Structure formats: C-alpha cells, structure tokens
Amino acid sequence: MGEFIIEGGRPLRGSLQVQGAKNSVLPILAATILHSGVSVLHHCPRLRDVDASIRILRQLGCRADWEGDDLVVDASTMVCSQIPDHLMREMRSSVIFLGAILSRCGEAELSLPGGCELGPRPIDLHLAALRQLGAEIDEGGGRLHCRAGDMCGREITLSIPSVGATENALLTACGCEGVTTIFNAAREPEIDDLQRFLRAMGHQVQGAGTSVVTVAGRSPTHDLEHTVMPDRIVAATYLAAVAAAGGEVELKGVDYRHLSTVIAALHEAGCRIHSTGSAVLLRSTGELKGVRPIRTAPYPGFPTDAQAVLMASLLKSKGTTVFVENIFENRYRHVDELCRMGADIRVEGRVAVVCGVERLRGAAVEATDLRGGAAMVVAALSAEGRSRIGSIHHVQRGYENIVGDLSALGACISLEA
Ligand code: UD1
C-alpha cells in the first residue's frame, strides 16, 4: 500500500503549478454524458477518483481515454443506464451520475454511493431535489431505481446549500423541458466550473456562484473542450505546508479569490502573502502565531476541506486557535494522529482547541482520510526527524503528485512501497 517517509525541518522554496480540481472534474466527468459526442478535458488531474469515474463511463458504454494530459470522453456510444454496486462503492461522488444518467436516458439504476470517513453523508437532499423536478425514485435493498416520470423544469429549493445536491439538480435540469430555478444553491467555485462546462456544451445555465441557479431547459449540445479549474484545496495544502515549514513558494495557476479565507488566516498567523490574478506567493519564517477562531462554512466561508491542513500548520504557533467544524460531524480524526507527533489539541464535539507547542517530533502515523492525510504531511514537514505516514491511498485520492510537488520545493519526502 505504501508509506510517505518525510524528514522534517527543511524550508520549502520554489514555484509550482497547481493541479486541476478533483471536486470540479468529478461532476464534470458525470456531465460529459449529457452530450452524445466528444468532450475534451484539459488540466484533468490523474487521480484514483478520476480512474473510478472513467470505469463508470466505460461501464455505461462511453469511451474515455487519456490523450497526453487530456482526458477525452466520447459519450455517443453510451448504451446503459445502470451502475453496478462495486463501481458505486469506489467513491461518494459517483452519486452525481444519478442526475446525469436520468437526464440523458430518462431512467437510472444505481446503488448508494461509497461509504465515507467524515461521518454520515446522506443523499436525501439529492433525492429531494430530483423529486421536486418530478423524478420518481424507488429505494430498496441499497439500490435506487429512478424514472423521469413527469420531470420538467420547476422552481426547487435546497434546504441546505449542498454542493453535491446542487450538482445533481443542475445535471437533471439540463434534461428537463422548461426552465428550472434552483434556490439556495451551493456557491462553491466548482459549481461555477460545472456551469462553464455545461455552457461550452450548449446548455443555457446561469447564476452559478450565487445562490440562485437557472437552467433554460433542454438545449442542443455539441462537442467541446474545457480546462478544469485549479484545485483550491491542493493550493491551500501547499500554502499551509510552506507556512509551517518556513520558506518562500509561488503557486501558479491559482485563483486567490477562491482562497481568501485560507489566505486571511495564514496572513493573521504571520505569513507574508502576495497575490496576483493567477499566482500566490507565500513567505514564512515558520514561526507562526495562533489566529482567531476558524469556523468552517459553505463557500465563501472557510472550507471544511482546508480545516485539517490549516490546523496542522498551526501546531507550533504561539498561542491558541479554536476550530469549529460546522459541515461534517466526524472531521477531527486526524487529531489523534497529530498528537502522536506531539501536538496539543483537545476536541469536544465540533470544537477543537489547538495550543501551540515548542516542537513536533517525527512519528509513525496514519492518514485517516484524504485531507487528514494531507494534514499529516504538513505536520511532518515541520516536525523534527523522520515521520512515516501510512494509509496513503486516502491522500492519493486527491493529490496527483504530492511527493513530486513537495520534493520540487526542497522537501525531503519519498514514497516507500
Ligand atoms: C463536497 C465535496 C467535499 C467537500 C464538501 C464541502 C465533492 C465530490 N465533495 O461534498 O469534498 O468536503 O463538498 O465543501 O465535491 N448533506 C445532507 N444530505 C445530502 C447532502 C448533504 O444532509 O443529501 C449534508 C452533509 O452531511 C453536510 C452538508 O450537507 O453536512 C454539506 O454537504 P455537501 O455540500 O453536500 O458536501 P458534498 O457534496 O458531500
């Protein structure tokens, strides 16, 4: 399965191009089936979850192949509207195929998506949104049987601005006759990227980035090319790593507006940060101070996905920082592992209190989940001595080449099989 071996205590220097966004490309891959033709994706990250999406697309009868750095999907050969259980279990975002298949085929059959390490992650909002559009959904034996029923454009309201439910509703609405308006939509930049993709395909979608998104109804589609947006969470991870280890790094191909809350926290912690339209430069002495409470919230609030890596960067800060995790119930599993390195963190329900310590010591730890694993890497880079990080398959779900990227910045990190 492999481990990351990290010798901490080295500053990071240099510049880096940030990979395409996992949370953007996965719904976009589902959306490729809305067009019976070819979609070319540039800047597509090579990730395990992307491989899982490719397997689903092929199962549906589509062609999906890498051509250099591009991923080319031809959905003209799609024949099937069912996804078998073993493919659905591979990742949670497989559920976004529900709206896409329903939109294309008028029916869909799939099982509940893969389990998740962040506590309960129901799909009730996804199903409620599709039902509001008129879809008929039977649940039984872990399978979902969906038919278009009297599906047509309508006004629908999400009770929580869920990212996944917004994406599923959006893809379903593209297959409906008539105008759909989604109220209380998620405002994450990845929704905006999905909108750009759908527009390039010919769909008339607007409002992404605000809480009201509209789709004009079924539209003729055509072949398209799309460049996947940069991954703001990977960028946040590398900024947190430089903040903790010290040094000076420029991240290229990043939209700093997507990172404003993370940048504000790192600035408050004592980092010097300069951002232009498409690059962020961070300078850190590695000596940070605690910051005001960090409360995770839907975009544009502080991203839950960056909570663990920011926490890892503040373990040696002077003072205390309080974290409040408002999105997921079980998102502090990295805490016990960080404490093995000498961190002082106390958790009570949704609140974690980090008291800065003098030093961290390298240790053998486990990646508990994707971002928790990234937090382990950040902490190990600022710890004294050697760390071994196990269960790195979690990290590889979201980071294309974390070892290569950090090595290029001067970190002493390797992958041991
Ligand atoms: C997406 C991201 C994930 C990120 C999260 C928050 C993808 C594939 N995943 O997840 O990496 O951490 O946004 O930015 O893009 N909820 C329900 N019922 C539902 C759906 C959600 O109760 O049907 C709840 C969730 O449990 C959670 C909250 O709503 O408490 C927000 O979840 P949501 O925005 O849907 O996150 P995901 O789409 O699962």
mmCIF file of C-alpha atoms and ligand atoms in Angstrom, residues 22-24 26-27 49 92-96 118-128 159-167 186 188 190 232-233 297-299 303-305 325-329 331 350 370-371 397, ligand 1:
data_model
loop_
_atom_site.group_PDB
_atom_site.id
_atom_site.type_symbol
_atom_site.label_atom_id
_atom_site.label_comp_id
_atom_site.label_asym_id
_atom_site.label_seq_id
_atom_site.Cartn_x
_atom_site.Cartn_y
_atom_site.Cartn_z
ATOM 1 C CA LYS A 22 -10.791 16.951 -8.018
ATOM 2 C CA ASN A 23 -14.105 18.337 -6.806
ATOM 3 C CA SER A 24 -14.611 20.027 -10.131
ATOM 4 C CA LEU A 26 -15.693 14.550 -10.940
ATOM 5 C CA PRO A 27 -19.083 16.208 -11.567
ATOM 6 C CA ASP A 49 -11.292 9.033 -8.187
ATOM 7 C CA ARG A 92 -19.017 9.141 -2.931
ATOM 8 C CA SER A 93 -19.188 11.433 -5.937
ATOM 9 C CA SER A 94 -20.419 8.534 -8.071
ATOM 10 C CA VAL A 95 -23.862 9.729 -6.938
ATOM 11 C CA ILE A 96 -23.607 12.714 -9.301
ATOM 12 C CA LEU A 118 -16.401 12.046 7.561
ATOM 13 C CA GLY A 119 -19.447 10.829 9.451
ATOM 14 C CA PRO A 120 -22.915 10.376 7.993
ATOM 15 C CA ARG A 121 -23.193 11.810 4.488
ATOM 16 C CA PRO A 122 -26.747 11.171 3.390
ATOM 17 C CA ILE A 123 -28.063 11.810 -0.121
ATOM 18 C CA ASP A 124 -31.550 12.820 0.984
ATOM 19 C CA LEU A 125 -31.105 16.357 -0.400
ATOM 20 C CA HIS A 126 -30.050 14.963 -3.787
ATOM 21 C CA LEU A 127 -33.146 12.766 -3.948
ATOM 22 C CA ALA A 128 -35.445 15.538 -2.680
ATOM 23 C CA SER A 159 -32.855 23.009 2.476
ATOM 24 C CA ILE A 160 -29.026 23.177 2.804
ATOM 25 C CA PRO A 161 -26.728 24.570 0.086
ATOM 26 C CA SER A 162 -25.224 21.120 -0.554
ATOM 27 C CA VAL A 163 -22.527 21.008 -3.221
ATOM 28 C CA GLY A 164 -23.426 17.539 -4.445
ATOM 29 C CA ALA A 165 -27.191 18.117 -4.412
ATOM 30 C CA THR A 166 -26.764 21.345 -6.398
ATOM 31 C CA GLU A 167 -24.696 19.472 -8.995
ATOM 32 C CA ALA A 186 -24.235 25.955 -3.219
ATOM 33 C CA GLU A 188 -18.680 26.888 -4.455
ATOM 34 C CA GLU A 190 -16.653 24.125 -8.542
ATOM 35 C CA ARG A 232 -8.066 25.344 -4.331
ATOM 36 C CA ILE A 233 -7.692 22.703 -1.617
ATOM 37 C CA ALA A 297 -18.878 27.138 6.443
ATOM 38 C CA PRO A 298 -20.237 26.800 2.923
ATOM 39 C CA TYR A 299 -18.378 28.921 0.357
ATOM 40 C CA PRO A 303 -13.649 25.435 3.558
ATOM 41 C CA THR A 304 -14.101 22.301 5.624
ATOM 42 C CA ASP A 305 -11.615 20.655 3.263
ATOM 43 C CA GLU A 325 -16.286 22.245 12.202
ATOM 44 C CA ASN A 326 -19.796 23.078 11.035
ATOM 45 C CA ILE A 327 -20.094 20.973 7.865
ATOM 46 C CA PHE A 328 -19.241 17.376 8.780
ATOM 47 C CA GLU A 329 -19.786 15.596 12.087
ATOM 48 C CA ARG A 331 -13.932 15.549 10.729
ATOM 49 C CA ARG A 350 -17.489 20.123 16.801
ATOM 50 C CA LEU A 370 -7.970 12.422 2.328
ATOM 51 C CA ARG A 371 -7.465 15.845 3.923
ATOM 52 C CA ARG A 397 -7.448 10.123 -3.988
HETATM 53 C C1 UD1 B 1 -18.492 18.254 -1.368
HETATM 54 C C2 UD1 B 1 -17.108 17.829 -1.706
HETATM 55 C C3 UD1 B 1 -16.326 17.552 -0.466
HETATM 56 C C4 UD1 B 1 -16.347 18.750 0.415
HETATM 57 C C5 UD1 B 1 -17.781 19.228 0.638
HETATM 58 C C6 UD1 B 1 -17.852 20.552 1.366
HETATM 59 C C7 UD1 B 1 -17.208 16.664 -3.838
HETATM 60 C C8 UD1 B 1 -17.194 15.355 -4.502
HETATM 61 N N1 UD1 B 1 -17.173 16.611 -2.495
HETATM 62 O O1 UD1 B 1 -19.104 17.177 -0.678
HETATM 63 O O2 UD1 B 1 -15.001 17.226 -0.792
HETATM 64 O O3 UD1 B 1 -15.779 18.403 1.650
HETATM 65 O O4 UD1 B 1 -18.447 19.413 -0.586
HETATM 66 O O5 UD1 B 1 -17.210 21.532 0.628
HETATM 67 O O6 UD1 B 1 -17.236 17.709 -4.455
HETATM 68 N N2 UD1 B 1 -25.990 16.771 3.386
HETATM 69 C C9 UD1 B 1 -27.163 16.157 3.762
HETATM 70 N N3 UD1 B 1 -27.874 15.497 2.804
HETATM 71 C C10 UD1 B 1 -27.472 15.434 1.500
HETATM 72 C C11 UD1 B 1 -26.275 16.058 1.142
HETATM 73 C C12 UD1 B 1 -25.547 16.718 2.098
HETATM 74 O O7 UD1 B 1 -27.559 16.199 4.904
HETATM 75 O O8 UD1 B 1 -28.183 14.820 0.692
HETATM 76 C C13 UD1 B 1 -25.192 17.470 4.387
HETATM 77 C C14 UD1 B 1 -23.841 16.839 4.589
HETATM 78 O O9 UD1 B 1 -23.873 15.772 5.501
HETATM 79 C C15 UD1 B 1 -23.031 18.012 5.087
HETATM 80 C C16 UD1 B 1 -23.637 19.179 4.348
HETATM 81 O O10 UD1 B 1 -24.913 18.774 3.913
HETATM 82 O O11 UD1 B 1 -23.215 18.180 6.469
HETATM 83 C C17 UD1 B 1 -22.842 19.681 3.163
HETATM 84 O O12 UD1 B 1 -22.522 18.599 2.296
HETATM 85 P P1 UD1 B 1 -22.298 18.811 0.739
HETATM 86 O O13 UD1 B 1 -22.093 20.247 0.408
HETATM 87 O O14 UD1 B 1 -23.369 18.045 0.038
HETATM 88 O O15 UD1 B 1 -20.926 18.125 0.523
HETATM 89 P P2 UD1 B 1 -20.648 17.042 -0.523
HETATM 90 O O16 UD1 B 1 -21.273 17.411 -1.835
HETATM 91 O O17 UD1 B 1 -20.912 15.706 0.089
#
